[in-house]
Coordinates of C-alpha atoms in Angstrom, one line a residue:
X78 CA 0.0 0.0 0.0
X79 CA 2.6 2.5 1.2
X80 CA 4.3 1.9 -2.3
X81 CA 1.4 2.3 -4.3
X82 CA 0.6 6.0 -2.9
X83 CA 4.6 6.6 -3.5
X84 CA 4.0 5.5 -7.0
X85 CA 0.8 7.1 -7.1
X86 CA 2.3 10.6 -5.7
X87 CA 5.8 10.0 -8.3
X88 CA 3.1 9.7 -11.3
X89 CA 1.1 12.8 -10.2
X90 CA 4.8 14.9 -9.9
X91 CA 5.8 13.8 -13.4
X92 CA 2.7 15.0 -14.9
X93 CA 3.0 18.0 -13.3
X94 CA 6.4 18.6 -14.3
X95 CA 5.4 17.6 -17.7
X96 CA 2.5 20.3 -17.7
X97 CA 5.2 22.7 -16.7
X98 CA 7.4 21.7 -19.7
X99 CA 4.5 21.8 -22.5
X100 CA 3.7 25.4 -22.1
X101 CA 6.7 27.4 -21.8
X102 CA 4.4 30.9 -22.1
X103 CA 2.8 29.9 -18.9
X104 CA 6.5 29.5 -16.9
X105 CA 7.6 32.6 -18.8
X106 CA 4.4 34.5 -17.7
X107 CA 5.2 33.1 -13.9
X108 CA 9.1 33.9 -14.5
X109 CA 8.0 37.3 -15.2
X110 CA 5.4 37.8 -12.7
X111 CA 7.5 36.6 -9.4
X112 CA 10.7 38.9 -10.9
X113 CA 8.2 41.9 -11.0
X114 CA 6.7 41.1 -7.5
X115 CA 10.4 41.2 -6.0
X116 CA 11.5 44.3 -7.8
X117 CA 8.4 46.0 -6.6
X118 CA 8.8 44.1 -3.1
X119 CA 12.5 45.7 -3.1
X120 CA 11.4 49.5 -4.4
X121 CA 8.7 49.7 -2.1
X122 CA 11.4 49.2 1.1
X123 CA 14.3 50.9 -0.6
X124 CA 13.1 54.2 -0.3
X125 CA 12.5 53.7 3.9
X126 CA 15.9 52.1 4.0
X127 CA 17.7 54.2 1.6
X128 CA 19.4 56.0 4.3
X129 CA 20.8 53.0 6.3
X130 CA 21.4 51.6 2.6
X131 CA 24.2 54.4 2.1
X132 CA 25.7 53.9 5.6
X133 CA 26.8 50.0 4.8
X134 CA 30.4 49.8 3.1
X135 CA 30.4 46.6 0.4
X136 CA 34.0 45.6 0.5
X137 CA 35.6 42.1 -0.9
X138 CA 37.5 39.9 1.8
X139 CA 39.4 37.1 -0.8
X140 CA 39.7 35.0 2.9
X141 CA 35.8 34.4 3.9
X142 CA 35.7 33.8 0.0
X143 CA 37.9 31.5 -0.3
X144 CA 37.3 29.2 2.8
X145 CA 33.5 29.3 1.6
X146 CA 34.3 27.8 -2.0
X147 CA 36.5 25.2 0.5
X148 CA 33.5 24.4 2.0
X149 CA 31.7 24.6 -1.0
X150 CA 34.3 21.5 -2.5
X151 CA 33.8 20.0 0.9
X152 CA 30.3 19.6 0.0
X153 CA 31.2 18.9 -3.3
X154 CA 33.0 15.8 -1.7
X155 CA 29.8 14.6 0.5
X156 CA 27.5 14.3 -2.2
X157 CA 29.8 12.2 -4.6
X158 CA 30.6 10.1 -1.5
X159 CA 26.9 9.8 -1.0
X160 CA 26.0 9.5 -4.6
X161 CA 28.2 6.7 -5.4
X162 CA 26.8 4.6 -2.4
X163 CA 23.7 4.6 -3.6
X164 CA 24.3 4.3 -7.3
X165 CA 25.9 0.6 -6.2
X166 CA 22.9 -0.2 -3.6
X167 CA 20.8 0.5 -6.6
X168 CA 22.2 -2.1 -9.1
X169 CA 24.9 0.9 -10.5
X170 CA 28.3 1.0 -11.3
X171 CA 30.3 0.9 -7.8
X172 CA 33.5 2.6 -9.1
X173 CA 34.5 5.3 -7.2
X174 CA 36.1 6.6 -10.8
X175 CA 33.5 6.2 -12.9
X176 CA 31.2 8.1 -10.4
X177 CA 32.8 10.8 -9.6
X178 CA 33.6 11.3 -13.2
X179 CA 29.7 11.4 -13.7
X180 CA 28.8 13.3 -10.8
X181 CA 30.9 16.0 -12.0
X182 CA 29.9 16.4 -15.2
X183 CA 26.2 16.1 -14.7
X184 CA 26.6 18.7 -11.9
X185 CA 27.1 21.1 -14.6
X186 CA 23.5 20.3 -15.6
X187 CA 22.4 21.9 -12.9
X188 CA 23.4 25.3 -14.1
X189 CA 20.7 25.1 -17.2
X190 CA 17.4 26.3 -16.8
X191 CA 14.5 23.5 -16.0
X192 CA 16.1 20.0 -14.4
X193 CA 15.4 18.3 -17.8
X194 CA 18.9 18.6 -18.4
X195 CA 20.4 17.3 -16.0
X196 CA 18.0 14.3 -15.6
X197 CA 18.7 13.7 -18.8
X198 CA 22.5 13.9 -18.3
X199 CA 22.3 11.2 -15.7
X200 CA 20.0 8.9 -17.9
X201 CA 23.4 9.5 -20.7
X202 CA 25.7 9.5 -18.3
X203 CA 24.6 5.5 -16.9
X204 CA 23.5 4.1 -20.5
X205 CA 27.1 2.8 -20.7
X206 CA 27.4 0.4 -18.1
X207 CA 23.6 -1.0 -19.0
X208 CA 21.7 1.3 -16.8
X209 CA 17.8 1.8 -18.2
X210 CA 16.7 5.2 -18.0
X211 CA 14.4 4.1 -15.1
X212 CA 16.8 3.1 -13.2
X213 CA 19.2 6.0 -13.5
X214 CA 16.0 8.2 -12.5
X215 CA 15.2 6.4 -9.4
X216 CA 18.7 6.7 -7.9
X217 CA 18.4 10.3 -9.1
X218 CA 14.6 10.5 -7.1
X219 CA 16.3 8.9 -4.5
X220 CA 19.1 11.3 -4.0
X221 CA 16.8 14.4 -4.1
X222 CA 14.4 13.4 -1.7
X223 CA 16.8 12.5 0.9
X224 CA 18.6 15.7 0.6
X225 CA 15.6 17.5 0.4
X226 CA 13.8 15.3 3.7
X227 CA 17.2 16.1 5.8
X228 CA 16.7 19.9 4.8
X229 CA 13.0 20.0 6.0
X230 CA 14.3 17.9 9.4
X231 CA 17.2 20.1 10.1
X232 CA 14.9 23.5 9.8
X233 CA 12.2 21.4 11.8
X234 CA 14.4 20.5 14.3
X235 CA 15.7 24.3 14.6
X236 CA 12.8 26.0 14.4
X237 CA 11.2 24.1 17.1
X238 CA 10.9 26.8 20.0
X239 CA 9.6 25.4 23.7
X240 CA 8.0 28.1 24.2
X241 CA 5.8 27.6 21.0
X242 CA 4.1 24.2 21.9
X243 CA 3.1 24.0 18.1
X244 CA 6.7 24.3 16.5
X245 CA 7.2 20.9 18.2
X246 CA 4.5 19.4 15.4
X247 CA 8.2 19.8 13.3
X248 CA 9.5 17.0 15.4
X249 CA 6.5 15.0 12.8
X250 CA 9.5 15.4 9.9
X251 CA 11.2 12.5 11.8
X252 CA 8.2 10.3 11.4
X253 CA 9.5 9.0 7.7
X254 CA 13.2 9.0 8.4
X255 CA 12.5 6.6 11.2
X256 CA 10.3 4.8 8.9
X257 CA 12.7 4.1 5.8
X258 CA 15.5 2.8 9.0
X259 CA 12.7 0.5 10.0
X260 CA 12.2 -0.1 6.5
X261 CA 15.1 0.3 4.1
X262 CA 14.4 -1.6 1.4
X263 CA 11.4 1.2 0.5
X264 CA 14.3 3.0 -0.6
X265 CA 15.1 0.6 -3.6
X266 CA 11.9 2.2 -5.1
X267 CA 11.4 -0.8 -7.7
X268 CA 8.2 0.3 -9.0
X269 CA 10.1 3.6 -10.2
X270 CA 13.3 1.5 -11.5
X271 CA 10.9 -1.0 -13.1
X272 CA 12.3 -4.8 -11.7
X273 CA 14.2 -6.0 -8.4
X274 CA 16.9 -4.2 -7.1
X275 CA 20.3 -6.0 -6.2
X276 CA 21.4 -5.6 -3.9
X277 CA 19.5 -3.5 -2.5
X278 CA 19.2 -0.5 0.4
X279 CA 20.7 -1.9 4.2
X280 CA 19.6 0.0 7.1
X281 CA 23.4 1.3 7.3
X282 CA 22.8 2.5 4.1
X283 CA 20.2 4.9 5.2
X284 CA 21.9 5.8 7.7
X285 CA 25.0 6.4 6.0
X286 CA 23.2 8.7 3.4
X287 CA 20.7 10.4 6.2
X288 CA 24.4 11.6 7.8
X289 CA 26.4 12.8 4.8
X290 CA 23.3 14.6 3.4
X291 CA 22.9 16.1 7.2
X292 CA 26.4 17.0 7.2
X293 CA 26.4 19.1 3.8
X294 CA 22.8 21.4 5.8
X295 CA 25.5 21.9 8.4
X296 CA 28.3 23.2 6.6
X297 CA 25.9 25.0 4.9
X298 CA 26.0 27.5 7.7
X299 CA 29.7 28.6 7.7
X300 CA 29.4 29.2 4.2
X301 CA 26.6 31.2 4.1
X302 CA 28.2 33.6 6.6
X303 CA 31.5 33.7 5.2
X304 CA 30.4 34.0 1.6
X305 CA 28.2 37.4 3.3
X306 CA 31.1 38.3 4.7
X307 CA 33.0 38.0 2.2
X308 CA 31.1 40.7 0.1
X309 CA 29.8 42.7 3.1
X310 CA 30.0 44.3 6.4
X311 CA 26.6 43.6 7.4
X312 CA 26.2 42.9 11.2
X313 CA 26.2 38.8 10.6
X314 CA 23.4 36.5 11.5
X315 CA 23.7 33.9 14.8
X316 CA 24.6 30.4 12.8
X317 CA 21.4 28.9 13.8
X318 CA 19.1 31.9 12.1
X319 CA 21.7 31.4 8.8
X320 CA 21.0 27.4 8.9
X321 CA 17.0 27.9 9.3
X322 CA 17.3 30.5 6.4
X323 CA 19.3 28.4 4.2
X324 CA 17.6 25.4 5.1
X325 CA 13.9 26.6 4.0
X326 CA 15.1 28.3 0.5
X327 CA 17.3 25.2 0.0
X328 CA 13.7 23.3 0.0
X329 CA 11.6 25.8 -1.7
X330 CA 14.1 25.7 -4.2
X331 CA 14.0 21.6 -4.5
X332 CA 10.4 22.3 -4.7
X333 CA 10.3 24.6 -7.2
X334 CA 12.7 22.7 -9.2
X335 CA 11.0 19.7 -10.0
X336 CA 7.3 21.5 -9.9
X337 CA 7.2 24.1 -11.6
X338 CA 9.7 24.0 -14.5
X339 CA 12.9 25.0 -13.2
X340 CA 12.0 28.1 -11.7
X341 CA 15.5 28.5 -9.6
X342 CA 14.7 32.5 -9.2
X343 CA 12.5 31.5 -6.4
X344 CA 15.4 30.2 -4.2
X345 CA 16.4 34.4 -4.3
X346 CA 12.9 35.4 -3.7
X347 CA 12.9 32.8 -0.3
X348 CA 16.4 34.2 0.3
X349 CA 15.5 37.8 -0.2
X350 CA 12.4 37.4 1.7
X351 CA 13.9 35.1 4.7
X352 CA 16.5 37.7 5.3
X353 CA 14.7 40.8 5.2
X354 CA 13.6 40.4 8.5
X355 CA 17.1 41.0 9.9
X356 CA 18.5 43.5 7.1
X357 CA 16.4 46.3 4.8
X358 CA 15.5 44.9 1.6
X359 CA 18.1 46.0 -0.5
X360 CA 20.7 44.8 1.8
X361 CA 18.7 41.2 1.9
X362 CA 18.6 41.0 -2.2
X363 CA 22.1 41.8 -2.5
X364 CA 23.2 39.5 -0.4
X365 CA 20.7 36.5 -2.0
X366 CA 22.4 37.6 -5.5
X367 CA 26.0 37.1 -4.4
X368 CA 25.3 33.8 -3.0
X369 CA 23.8 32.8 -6.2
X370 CA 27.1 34.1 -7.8
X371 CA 29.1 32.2 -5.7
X372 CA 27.3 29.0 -5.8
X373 CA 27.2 29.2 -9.5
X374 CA 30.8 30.3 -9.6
X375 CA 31.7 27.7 -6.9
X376 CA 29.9 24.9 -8.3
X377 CA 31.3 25.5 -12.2
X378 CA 34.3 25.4 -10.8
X379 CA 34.4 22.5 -8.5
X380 CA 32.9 20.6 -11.6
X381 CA 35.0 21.5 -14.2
X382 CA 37.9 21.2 -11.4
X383 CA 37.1 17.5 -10.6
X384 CA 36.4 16.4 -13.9
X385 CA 40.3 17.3 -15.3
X386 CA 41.7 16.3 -12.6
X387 CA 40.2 13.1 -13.0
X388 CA 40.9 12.7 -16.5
X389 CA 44.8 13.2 -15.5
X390 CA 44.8 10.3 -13.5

C-alpha cells in the first residue's frame, strides 16, 4: 500500500512537471510575474531604508571567500561520496572513478534552466554500463528526496521553539526517516526502476546517506556567513538563524525545481524574503544575488575542477 501512494504521488509529480514543460508561455508568464513582485517588493522598502542603505560599506574579503568555495568543495565531496553509495545499492556501477567522473559532469547540468537537463545527463551518463533510463531516474529520485527530507528535518528540528508548543509538530518530519531505518528496502523504489533491485538498500545504508546529506545542511551555515562576509560588512546572523534560512530556501528551491519548470529565481525570492527580517530589503537581495554568484561560480568550478583532474589520472 505505502508503495502504491509513492508511485501514485511520483506519477502525479511527473505529470505536473510535464504540464510545466508543455507550455513554456505559462512558466515565462510566472518567471515574469514573481521577478516583477520582487522588484516592486524591493522598491517599495528601498526608499524607507535608503538612508541606512548608504551607511553599509560593500567591501571584498578574498579569505571568507575562499574558505566558503573550500566548504563549497567539501560539500562537493559529501555528495559524490553519498552518490556513489547509492548508485551501487541500486544495481549501479560501484567505481569510485567512474562516479565521480559522472557526478561532476552532470553537476554542470544543474546550471541550465529546467532540471530536464540534468536528468537527462544522468540517464546519458549510466547508458554505458547498462543502466535503463528508469533506473538511473530512481537513484536520481532517491538522491533528491533524501537531501531534500534532511533539509525540511534540520529546519524542523531548529525551528522548534519550547516556548511555542506547536513548533514541536516539526519534530512529525522525523516520522519518515524513522520509517525508511525501519524499513530500508522502500528506498530501492522498484516500481520507479521498473524490476528488483540488487542488492538492495541496508539499514546502514540509510543511515550512512541520512548523515552525509545532514552534514552538507551543516556546513551550509559557515558558508553562508562567510560567503556574506565576504562581500559585506553587514552585522552577521547567529549560525542557527543562517542554517534555518538556508535550510527553508534550499527546500523551496527543490520544490520549485522539480514542480514548476525549473524556476531556480524562487530560491532568491525565499532568500530575499527570509533575510529581510534582519537587514532592509536592499541589503537582503544583494546578499541573496552574491550567494547565487558564488554558488554558480563555486559549483562551475568545482565541476570542471574534478572532472580534469580526473581525467589526469
Amino acid at each position: 500500500m505505502p508503495q502504491n501512494r509513492l508511485a501514485l504521488a511520483w506519477e502525479r509529480l511527473q505529470a505536473l512537471q510535464r504540464f510545466w514543460q508543455a507550455h513554456p508561455r505559462l512558466r515565462l508568464a510566472l518567471n515574469l510575474s514573481l521577478t516583477a513582485g520582487l522588484l516592486a517588493f524591493v522598491v517599495w522598502f528601498f526608499w524607507k531604508d535608503m538612508r541606512q542603505v548608504l551607511t553599509e560599506e560593500i567591501t571584498f574579503s578574498p579569505p571568507h571567500l575562499a574558505g566558503a568555495l573550500l566548504l563549497y568543495g567539501l560539500n562537493f565531496v559529501l555528495f559524490i561520496i553519498a552518490w556513489r553509495s547509492i548508485v551501487a545499492r541500486l544495481g549501479g556501477p560501484a567505481g569510485w572513478r567512474y562516479n565521480a567522473l559522472r557526478y561532476a559532469n552532470t553537476s554542470l547540468a544543474r546550471f541550465l534552466p529546467t532540471p530536464a537537463w540534468f536528468l537527462a545527463s544522468r540517464v546519458q551518463g549510466y547508458a554505458r554500463p547498462g543502466l535503463g533510463r528508469r533506473a538511473a531516474l530512481a537513484m536520481t529520485a532517491l538522491e533528491t528526496l533524501l537531501h531534500l527530507w534532511t533539509g525540511a528535518v534540520f529546519y524542523g528540528v531548529l525551528a522548534v521553539d519550547p516556548q511555542r508548543p506547536l513548533t514541536w509538530l516539526y519534530l512529525l518530519l522525523l516520522v519518515p526517516v524513522a520509517a525508511v531505518l525501519w524499513r530500508p528496502t522502500w528506498l530501492n523504489l522498484a516500481w520507479m526502476s521498473g524490476g528488483p533491485v540488487q542488492p538492495g538498500v541496508r539499514r546502514r545504508d540509510v543511515a550512512l546517506w541520512l548523515s552525509l546529506y545532514t552534514l552538507t545542511w551543516v556546513l551550509a551555515g559557515p558558508f553562508f556567513l562567510w560567503t556574506i562576509q565576504a562581500f559585506s560588512t553587514v552585522a552577521p546572523l547567529p549560525l542557527p538563524d543562517l542554517w534555518r534560512v538556508w535550510a527553508l530556501s534550499g527546500v523551496v528551491s527543490y520544490l520549485s525545481s522539480y514542480t514548476l519548470g525549473g524556476l531556480g529565481f524562487l530560491r532568491e525570492f525565499a532568500l530575499t524574503w527570509l533575510l529581510a527580517r534582519y537587514y532592509p530589503t536592499p541589503v537582503a537581495l544583494l546578499i541573496a544575488l552574491v550567494v547565487r554568484l558564488v554558488l554558480t561560480g563555486a559549483g562551475l568550478a568545482w565541476g570542471v575542477g574534478l572532472d580534469w583532474l580526473i581525467w589526469q589520472t
